[in-house]
Each structure stands twice: as structure tokens, then as C-alpha cells.
């Protein structure tokens, strides 16, 4: 009828379910790239504001704590309980 569930092989990719809590720097990167394109890749003086905004966003993103998902830990506990 149905497949029997093997409790030892329950795994979930936690990246699919977790959300990043940190800032998203896509807008800063895009504005920096557009500035580079507009000024023929001369970023020394023309794109300094966009570059600083992008770098500060990246620094904020690096400082945010990384939350680890515990879903596989709880699946392992469930599998142990099912075996008993």
C-alpha cells in the first residue's frame, strides 16, 4: 500500500525552511553595479556613496547572529521515540 517510513532516514534541508534574519543587500549591490556601468567602471570618485552603502550593509550582515535550525535534531529525537 504505502511506503514504510524509516525513522533513521528522516532528513530535512533546514535552508529551505529558515529565513535569514539579517539585512538583504541586493538593492545596494544593484545600485553600485548600475553606477559602475554608468561611469564606465570608474568607481574612485563617482560611485563612492554606493560603495560605502554596499560595504556597510555587508558588515551589518556579517554581524547578525546566524540562527541554526534544529529541525533535524527534533527528527532524530522522534526517530528514537518511534524505535522504542
XYZ file of C-alpha atoms in Angstrom:
84
model
C 0.000 0.000 0.000
C 2.242 2.819 1.244
C 5.916 3.080 1.844
C 7.028 2.275 5.350
C 8.732 5.234 6.963
C 12.272 4.504 8.105
C 12.805 6.727 11.151
C 16.585 6.601 10.738
C 16.458 8.288 7.341
C 14.328 11.316 8.144
C 16.244 14.381 6.979
C 15.103 17.843 6.035
C 17.174 20.548 4.437
C 16.805 23.355 7.015
C 17.868 26.007 4.493
C 14.551 25.621 2.707
C 12.594 26.431 5.840
C 14.724 29.026 7.580
C 14.664 32.706 6.823
C 17.654 34.895 7.114
C 17.234 37.425 9.846
C 19.871 39.787 8.555
C 19.579 42.602 6.063
C 19.303 41.889 2.377
C 21.961 43.793 0.414
C 20.622 43.222 -3.098
C 19.471 46.815 -3.568
C 22.866 48.207 -2.548
C 24.743 45.832 -4.833
C 22.472 46.634 -7.769
C 22.838 50.384 -7.266
C 26.636 50.006 -7.088
C 26.698 47.927 -10.291
C 24.495 50.439 -12.123
C 26.758 53.268 -11.012
C 29.800 51.373 -12.270
C 28.066 50.812 -15.588
C 27.035 54.468 -15.924
C 30.529 55.796 -15.222
C 32.408 53.250 -17.361
C 33.683 51.294 -14.331
C 35.464 54.312 -12.833
C 34.485 53.828 -9.194
C 37.054 56.027 -7.458
C 35.044 59.233 -7.033
C 31.809 58.653 -8.891
C 30.462 55.623 -7.019
C 31.895 56.193 -3.552
C 28.485 56.672 -1.912
C 27.064 53.446 -3.363
C 30.246 51.545 -2.498
C 30.146 52.682 1.133
C 26.456 51.762 1.386
C 27.153 48.293 0.000
C 30.111 47.678 2.321
C 28.234 48.821 5.428
C 25.335 46.552 4.516
C 27.734 43.619 4.163
C 29.291 44.434 7.538
C 25.855 44.517 9.185
C 25.012 41.225 7.536
C 28.202 39.615 8.844
C 27.481 40.805 12.397
C 23.978 39.338 12.601
C 23.786 36.102 14.510
C 23.301 33.002 12.470
C 20.311 31.021 13.750
C 20.769 27.313 13.276
C 17.697 25.262 12.598
C 17.090 22.389 14.987
C 14.588 20.505 12.860
C 16.920 17.550 12.198
C 17.686 17.307 15.934
C 13.977 17.004 16.672
C 13.538 14.439 13.891
C 16.297 12.337 15.453
C 14.542 12.516 18.828
C 11.280 11.491 17.159
C 13.019 8.565 15.450
C 14.434 7.369 18.778
C 10.977 7.568 20.344
C 9.451 5.610 17.439
C 12.017 2.804 17.828
C 11.116 2.206 21.484
